[in-house]
Amino acid sequence: MEFEYARYESGAIPQLPFGGPAEPPATVTTTVPREYVHKSALSEVLLTGWHRDDQDSFTITAQWPRAHCFYRSQNGLHDPLLFAETVRQIFPLLSHAAYTVPFGHHLIWEHFRYAIAPGAAALEARLRPAEVTLYVNCHDVVQRRGKLGALSLHVEARRDGVWLGSAQTRFSSHAPAIYRRLRAGYADVDTAATVPVPLPISPKLVGHELRENVVLAATTSPRRWQLRVDTEHPVLFDHPVDHVPGALMLEAARQAAHVVAGPARAMAAAMDTKFTRFAELDAPCWVEAEPEPGTGRVRVSIHQEGQELFTARVSTTPLPARRPVTGPPVTHAVTHAATHAALRPAAAPAISA
């Protein structure tokens, strides 16, 4: 299948000359331009190509590094939140490249959920980077004055023909003038005030090794923490923003669930989240977590100045014993048409950002 690579408004990506006597390979893999996934660092771009299969159906390719500085592999398995970040990069890519949303428009998350395949075989970290194929159906598309206003995505992901997981999300798109009105004085990145970053809890409690990657700070309650909003973090704050980014809230939910689940290493195998309000940078946010009896899930909420901003239900499973790093498995062929035919978008709750 021939994949389209995102193009800048000024035209097609220029052909780069190859030096030396060798001919270029038959196919050249690169990432999509960082601007299309709202990233500043090229190293954080996970998507490598996209193809339009139908009006609102797409096939997207991604590559996961063998080791990521933040979304670390554990016990020989890739981090499920690397899958979540891959899906997050899909909606700006499709917004700009497929639905012609101008650069400078703001995309606001409304809800997001994912589930990893039982057994997590497709998450295995191997001797080469993971090549992931994502089959995307867009639905409930809202147009306002000829521009994209909102969109829902249903994503099925496979690696080497093996089902990896699924995700559903919805977001809205807003022109700069409308966004400034929505933010009511908080839209200026340059003047955004921040609160001091408190000391983190032990990295071992949340499944990390580095203190700077811990997003929870202790309080007097064992299941309540202050959110550590470190605007200098190179991954969670890849570029300046005027509010606490959604990726930080997902990470807070994962870490809180990890603490509640107990001392054993665990994996956030599924997560169902709602974003209800912006989390501002100039006031502390508080993370609370409680197990849901009989479900195996942990409910996490984030509050600021008495208002609930975000909720998540996180399903954790114990990490299996460390697996040896292996080569690529036998590939099982899967047709794109069959995969798209199997997609059934789940009903999305009505949530305002």
Short mmCIF file of C-alpha atoms in Angstrom, two decimals:
data_model
loop_
_atom_site.label_atom_id
_atom_site.label_comp_id
_atom_site.label_asym_id
_atom_site.label_seq_id
_atom_site.Cartn_x
_atom_site.Cartn_y
_atom_site.Cartn_z
CA MET A 1 0.00 0.00 0.00
CA GLU A 2 1.29 3.45 -0.83
CA PHE A 3 1.20 5.77 2.15
CA GLU A 4 0.72 9.50 1.99
CA TYR A 5 3.04 11.68 4.02
CA ALA A 6 1.77 14.93 5.41
CA ARG A 7 2.59 18.02 3.36
CA TYR A 8 3.26 21.58 4.42
CA GLU A 9 1.04 24.36 3.17
CA SER A 10 3.88 25.60 0.99
CA GLY A 11 3.82 22.38 -1.05
CA ALA A 12 5.16 18.85 -1.12
CA ILE A 13 8.08 17.83 1.02
CA PRO A 14 11.20 18.41 -1.12
CA GLN A 15 13.18 15.47 -2.50
CA LEU A 16 16.49 15.27 -0.66
CA PRO A 17 19.59 14.26 -2.65
CA PHE A 18 21.50 11.16 -1.52
CA GLY A 19 25.28 11.47 -1.41
CA GLY A 20 27.80 8.86 -2.55
CA PRO A 21 27.57 6.17 -5.20
CA ALA A 22 24.88 4.06 -3.52
CA GLU A 23 21.32 4.25 -4.78
CA PRO A 24 18.60 5.10 -2.23
CA PRO A 25 16.56 2.15 -0.99
CA ALA A 26 13.32 1.26 -2.77
CA THR A 27 11.31 2.63 0.14
CA VAL A 28 12.34 5.32 2.61
CA THR A 29 10.66 5.47 6.00
CA THR A 30 10.45 8.74 7.88
CA THR A 31 8.17 10.30 10.44
CA VAL A 32 5.35 12.65 9.56
CA PRO A 33 6.32 16.31 10.10
CA ARG A 34 6.35 17.20 13.78
CA GLU A 35 4.00 20.14 13.20
CA TYR A 36 1.24 17.70 12.22
CA VAL A 37 1.30 15.96 15.60
CA HIS A 38 1.89 19.10 17.69
CA LYS A 39 5.40 18.19 18.83
CA SER A 40 8.57 20.26 18.98
CA ALA A 41 11.07 17.41 19.37
CA LEU A 42 11.47 15.19 16.34
CA SER A 43 12.38 12.33 18.69
CA GLU A 44 8.83 12.42 20.13
CA VAL A 45 7.08 11.90 16.77
CA LEU A 46 5.76 8.32 16.63
CA LEU A 47 3.72 8.34 13.40
CA THR A 48 5.42 7.43 10.13
CA GLY A 49 2.69 7.58 7.47
CA TRP A 50 -1.01 7.61 6.67
CA HIS A 51 -3.35 6.47 3.93
CA ARG A 52 -6.99 7.36 3.30
CA ASP A 53 -8.96 4.14 2.73
CA ASP A 54 -12.41 5.76 2.55
CA GLN A 55 -13.95 9.16 3.27
CA ASP A 56 -13.56 8.73 7.03
CA SER A 57 -11.40 5.61 7.29
CA PHE A 58 -7.60 5.63 7.44
CA THR A 59 -4.61 3.37 7.91
CA ILE A 60 -1.79 4.93 9.89
CA THR A 61 1.67 3.55 10.62
CA ALA A 62 3.80 4.22 13.68
CA GLN A 63 7.13 3.14 15.09
CA TRP A 64 7.90 2.75 18.78
CA PRO A 65 11.51 3.02 19.91
CA ARG A 66 13.08 0.05 21.71
CA ALA A 67 13.59 2.35 24.69
CA HIS A 68 11.83 5.63 25.46
CA CYS A 69 13.14 8.08 28.04
CA PHE A 70 9.70 8.45 29.67
CA TYR A 71 7.38 5.70 28.40
CA ARG A 72 9.81 3.01 29.54
CA SER A 73 9.61 -0.66 28.73
CA GLN A 74 9.24 -2.86 31.81
CA ASN A 75 9.76 -6.61 32.11
CA GLY A 76 10.24 -6.78 28.36
CA LEU A 77 6.95 -5.02 27.51
CA HIS A 78 6.33 -1.61 25.95
CA ASP A 79 4.43 0.90 28.08
CA PRO A 80 0.66 0.96 27.27
CA LEU A 81 0.75 4.75 27.54
CA LEU A 82 3.02 4.73 24.50
CA PHE A 83 -0.06 3.40 22.69
CA ALA A 84 -2.12 6.21 24.24
CA GLU A 85 0.37 8.81 23.00
CA THR A 86 0.31 7.24 19.54
CA VAL A 87 -3.47 7.67 19.41
CA ARG A 88 -3.16 11.24 20.69
CA GLN A 89 -0.89 12.04 17.76
CA ILE A 90 -3.45 10.69 15.30
CA PHE A 91 -6.06 13.36 15.83
CA PRO A 92 -3.87 16.39 15.05
CA LEU A 93 -2.44 14.52 12.06
CA LEU A 94 -5.86 13.74 10.59
CA SER A 95 -7.23 17.15 11.55
CA HIS A 96 -4.57 18.97 9.53
CA ALA A 97 -3.78 16.51 6.76
CA ALA A 98 -7.19 14.92 6.10
CA TYR A 99 -9.77 17.43 7.40
CA THR A 100 -7.86 20.64 6.49
CA VAL A 101 -7.89 22.20 9.97
CA PRO A 102 -5.55 25.23 9.78
CA PHE A 103 -2.41 25.28 11.89
CA GLY A 104 -2.94 27.44 14.97
CA HIS A 105 -6.37 25.97 15.73
CA HIS A 106 -6.68 24.33 19.13
CA LEU A 107 -7.76 20.73 19.70
CA ILE A 108 -9.47 19.97 23.00
CA TRP A 109 -9.83 16.46 24.39
CA GLU A 110 -13.29 15.45 25.60
CA HIS A 111 -12.82 11.79 26.47
CA PHE A 112 -10.39 8.99 25.82
CA ARG A 113 -10.29 5.27 26.51
CA TYR A 114 -8.04 2.41 25.50
CA ALA A 115 -7.63 -1.30 26.18
CA ILE A 116 -4.60 -3.48 25.53
CA ALA A 117 -5.03 -7.02 24.20
CA PRO A 118 -5.04 -9.69 26.95
CA GLY A 119 -1.65 -11.30 27.35
CA ALA A 120 0.07 -8.23 25.85
CA ALA A 121 2.04 -10.36 23.35
CA ALA A 122 2.05 -7.47 20.86
CA LEU A 123 3.63 -5.22 23.51
CA GLU A 124 6.82 -7.28 23.65
CA ALA A 125 9.99 -5.22 23.33
CA ARG A 126 12.17 -6.90 20.72
CA LEU A 127 15.52 -6.46 19.03
CA ARG A 128 14.07 -3.88 16.66
CA PRO A 129 11.65 -0.96 17.10
CA ALA A 130 7.98 -1.92 17.08
CA GLU A 131 6.19 -1.29 13.78
CA VAL A 132 2.53 -0.62 14.58
CA THR A 133 -0.38 -0.31 12.15
CA LEU A 134 -3.50 1.55 13.26
CA TYR A 135 -6.85 1.31 11.51
CA VAL A 136 -8.93 4.41 12.19
CA ASN A 137 -12.62 5.08 11.66
CA CYS A 138 -13.80 8.67 12.17
CA HIS A 139 -17.46 9.22 13.06
CA ASP A 140 -19.83 11.82 14.50
CA VAL A 141 -18.00 14.44 12.46
CA VAL A 142 -19.26 17.98 13.13
CA GLN A 143 -18.60 20.77 10.64
CA ARG A 144 -19.05 24.44 11.52
CA ARG A 145 -19.01 26.93 8.63
CA GLY A 146 -17.07 24.50 6.49
CA LYS A 147 -14.46 23.76 9.16
CA LEU A 148 -14.06 20.75 11.39
CA GLY A 149 -15.73 21.38 14.74
CA ALA A 150 -15.52 17.97 16.44
CA LEU A 151 -14.61 14.40 15.64
CA SER A 152 -14.65 10.94 17.24
CA LEU A 153 -12.06 8.27 16.46
CA HIS A 154 -12.21 4.50 16.82
CA VAL A 155 -8.78 2.90 16.53
CA GLU A 156 -7.74 -0.74 16.22
CA ALA A 157 -4.01 -1.38 16.44
CA ARG A 158 -2.00 -4.36 15.22
CA ARG A 159 1.65 -5.27 15.31
CA ASP A 160 2.91 -7.88 12.86
CA GLY A 161 -0.69 -8.86 12.23
CA VAL A 162 -1.37 -9.47 15.94
CA TRP A 163 -4.04 -7.40 17.65
CA LEU A 164 -2.41 -4.92 20.05
CA GLY A 165 -5.34 -2.94 21.40
CA SER A 166 -8.15 -0.50 20.69
CA ALA A 167 -8.96 3.09 21.59
CA GLN A 168 -11.83 5.54 21.30
CA THR A 169 -11.60 9.29 21.70
CA ARG A 170 -13.39 12.52 20.86
CA PHE A 171 -12.03 16.02 20.53
CA SER A 172 -13.19 19.42 19.38
CA SER A 173 -11.40 21.99 17.22
CA HIS A 174 -11.47 25.75 17.83
CA ALA A 175 -10.17 28.77 15.93
CA PRO A 176 -7.73 30.98 17.88
CA ALA A 177 -10.31 33.72 18.55
CA ILE A 178 -12.86 31.22 19.91
CA TYR A 179 -10.19 29.51 21.99
CA ARG A 180 -9.20 32.82 23.60
CA ARG A 181 -12.82 33.38 24.59
CA LEU A 182 -13.06 29.86 26.02
CA ARG A 183 -9.91 30.38 28.07
CA ALA A 184 -11.10 33.70 29.52
CA GLY A 185 -7.70 35.31 30.02
CA TYR A 186 -5.69 32.09 30.37
CA ALA A 187 -4.73 31.65 26.71
CA ASP A 188 -1.42 33.55 26.84
CA VAL A 189 1.41 31.01 27.10
CA ASP A 190 4.04 33.68 27.74
CA THR A 191 2.35 35.09 30.83
CA ALA A 192 1.10 31.82 32.37
CA ALA A 193 1.97 31.68 36.08
CA THR A 194 2.98 28.40 37.72
CA VAL A 195 3.11 26.99 41.24
CA PRO A 196 6.30 25.59 42.84
CA VAL A 197 6.91 21.93 41.99
CA PRO A 198 6.75 19.81 45.18
CA LEU A 199 9.03 16.88 45.93
CA PRO A 200 7.99 13.57 44.34
CA ILE A 201 7.07 10.36 46.09
CA SER A 202 9.40 7.41 45.59
CA PRO A 203 9.71 6.40 41.92
CA LYS A 204 9.39 2.73 42.91
CA LEU A 205 5.84 3.36 44.13
CA VAL A 206 4.69 4.42 40.66
CA GLY A 207 6.73 2.10 38.45
CA HIS A 208 9.39 4.62 37.43
CA GLU A 209 13.11 4.80 38.08
CA LEU A 210 13.76 8.55 37.81
CA ARG A 211 12.44 11.13 40.27
CA GLU A 212 11.84 13.66 37.51
CA ASN A 213 9.31 11.30 35.89
CA VAL A 214 7.13 11.07 39.02
CA VAL A 215 4.06 13.32 38.78
CA LEU A 216 2.69 12.76 42.32
CA ALA A 217 3.73 14.50 45.56
CA ALA A 218 2.74 13.22 48.99
CA THR A 219 0.05 14.76 51.20
CA THR A 220 -1.22 13.76 54.66
CA SER A 221 -3.63 11.29 53.02
CA PRO A 222 -2.25 8.01 51.58
CA ARG A 223 -4.57 8.16 48.56
CA ARG A 224 -4.35 11.87 47.84
CA TRP A 225 -1.46 13.62 46.15
CA GLN A 226 -0.56 16.99 44.73
CA LEU A 227 0.01 16.90 40.98
CA ARG A 228 3.60 17.79 40.11
CA VAL A 229 3.36 20.19 37.16
CA ASP A 230 6.93 20.52 35.97
CA THR A 231 6.74 22.76 32.90
CA GLU A 232 10.38 21.95 32.13
CA HIS A 233 9.73 18.23 31.66
CA PRO A 234 10.99 17.45 28.13
CA VAL A 235 8.21 14.96 27.26
CA LEU A 236 5.09 16.04 29.15
CA PHE A 237 5.84 19.68 28.25
CA ASP A 238 7.41 19.17 24.85
CA HIS A 239 6.44 22.78 24.06
CA PRO A 240 4.92 25.65 26.09
CA VAL A 241 1.17 25.39 26.73
CA ASP A 242 -1.32 27.49 28.71
CA HIS A 243 -2.76 24.63 30.80
CA VAL A 244 -1.90 21.23 32.26
CA PRO A 245 -1.69 18.89 29.23
CA GLY A 246 -3.90 15.83 28.94
CA ALA A 247 -0.89 13.49 28.75
CA LEU A 248 0.12 14.60 32.26
CA MET A 249 -3.35 13.76 33.57
CA LEU A 250 -3.20 10.30 31.99
CA GLU A 251 0.17 9.73 33.61
CA ALA A 252 -1.17 10.92 36.98
CA ALA A 253 -4.05 8.42 36.68
CA ARG A 254 -1.65 5.61 35.83
CA GLN A 255 0.71 6.45 38.71
CA ALA A 256 -2.10 6.83 41.26
CA ALA A 257 -3.59 3.48 40.20
CA HIS A 258 -0.14 1.91 40.51
CA VAL A 259 0.16 3.09 44.12
CA VAL A 260 -3.30 1.83 45.04
CA ALA A 261 -2.78 -1.51 43.27
CA GLY A 262 0.07 -2.36 45.62
CA PRO A 263 3.82 -2.83 45.65
CA ALA A 264 4.01 -5.36 42.78
CA ARG A 265 4.84 -3.98 39.34
CA ALA A 266 1.63 -3.48 37.40
CA MET A 267 0.57 -2.41 33.93
CA ALA A 268 -2.28 -0.01 33.12
CA ALA A 269 -3.97 -2.41 30.71
CA ALA A 270 -7.05 -0.21 30.18
CA MET A 271 -8.16 3.31 30.96
CA ASP A 272 -11.44 5.20 30.51
CA THR A 273 -11.15 8.96 31.01
CA LYS A 274 -13.18 12.16 30.84
CA PHE A 275 -11.83 15.69 30.59
CA THR A 276 -14.39 18.14 31.98
CA ARG A 277 -12.47 21.38 32.65
CA PHE A 278 -9.09 22.93 31.92
CA ALA A 279 -6.46 22.45 34.63
CA GLU A 280 -4.73 25.79 35.10
CA LEU A 281 -1.03 26.23 35.82
CA ASP A 282 -1.40 28.89 38.52
CA ALA A 283 -3.10 26.77 41.21
CA PRO A 284 -2.33 23.33 42.65
CA CYS A 285 -4.19 20.26 41.40
CA TRP A 286 -5.07 17.36 43.68
CA VAL A 287 -5.17 13.70 42.64
CA GLU A 288 -7.35 11.22 44.51
CA ALA A 289 -7.67 7.48 43.95
CA GLU A 290 -9.94 4.75 45.31
CA PRO A 291 -10.25 1.08 44.34
CA GLU A 292 -13.61 -0.03 42.96
CA PRO A 293 -14.47 -3.18 44.93
CA GLY A 294 -14.97 -6.29 42.87
CA THR A 295 -13.98 -4.72 39.56
CA GLY A 296 -10.18 -4.73 39.57
CA ARG A 297 -10.28 -1.04 38.65
CA VAL A 298 -9.11 2.12 40.39
CA ARG A 299 -11.09 5.36 40.10
CA VAL A 300 -8.89 8.45 39.86
CA SER A 301 -10.04 12.06 39.93
CA ILE A 302 -8.21 15.37 39.66
CA HIS A 303 -9.55 18.53 41.32
CA GLN A 304 -8.51 22.16 41.36
CA GLU A 305 -9.98 24.80 43.66
CA GLY A 306 -12.87 22.51 44.56
CA GLN A 307 -13.84 21.62 40.98
CA GLU A 308 -13.45 18.23 39.32
CA LEU A 309 -11.38 18.47 36.14
CA PHE A 310 -10.71 14.91 35.13
CA THR A 311 -11.78 11.36 35.98
CA ALA A 312 -10.36 8.00 35.02
CA ARG A 313 -11.07 4.36 35.64
CA VAL A 314 -7.82 2.43 35.36
CA SER A 315 -7.60 -1.36 35.06
CA THR A 316 -4.25 -2.73 36.17
CA THR A 317 -2.77 -6.18 35.67
CA PRO A 318 0.44 -7.54 37.21
CA LEU A 319 3.44 -7.40 34.94
CA PRO A 320 4.55 -10.89 33.88
CA ALA A 321 8.02 -12.15 34.69
CA ARG A 322 10.69 -10.38 32.69
CA ARG A 323 10.78 -11.68 29.14
CA PRO A 324 13.97 -12.07 27.10
CA VAL A 325 14.33 -9.70 24.18
CA THR A 326 13.46 -11.59 21.02
CA GLY A 327 13.47 -11.12 17.29
CA PRO A 328 10.34 -10.48 15.18
CA PRO A 329 7.64 -13.16 15.29
CA VAL A 330 6.05 -14.89 12.33
CA THR A 331 3.82 -12.36 10.56
CA HIS A 332 0.12 -13.13 10.18
CA ALA A 333 -1.50 -11.44 7.21
CA VAL A 334 -4.50 -9.22 7.95
CA THR A 335 -6.41 -7.42 5.23
CA HIS A 336 -7.22 -3.75 5.74
CA ALA A 337 -10.76 -4.24 4.49
CA ALA A 338 -11.46 -7.01 6.99
CA THR A 339 -10.05 -4.93 9.83
CA HIS A 340 -12.16 -1.90 8.98
CA ALA A 341 -15.27 -4.04 8.59
CA ALA A 342 -14.77 -5.32 12.13
CA LEU A 343 -14.66 -1.85 13.69
CA ARG A 344 -17.72 -0.93 15.67
CA PRO A 345 -17.48 2.56 17.23
CA ALA A 346 -18.60 2.56 20.85
CA ALA A 347 -21.16 5.09 22.02
CA ALA A 348 -19.39 8.15 23.43
CA PRO A 349 -20.74 10.01 26.46
CA ALA A 350 -21.73 13.64 25.99
CA ILE A 351 -18.99 15.63 27.73
CA SER A 352 -18.09 19.28 27.39
CA ALA A 353 -14.48 20.36 27.64
#
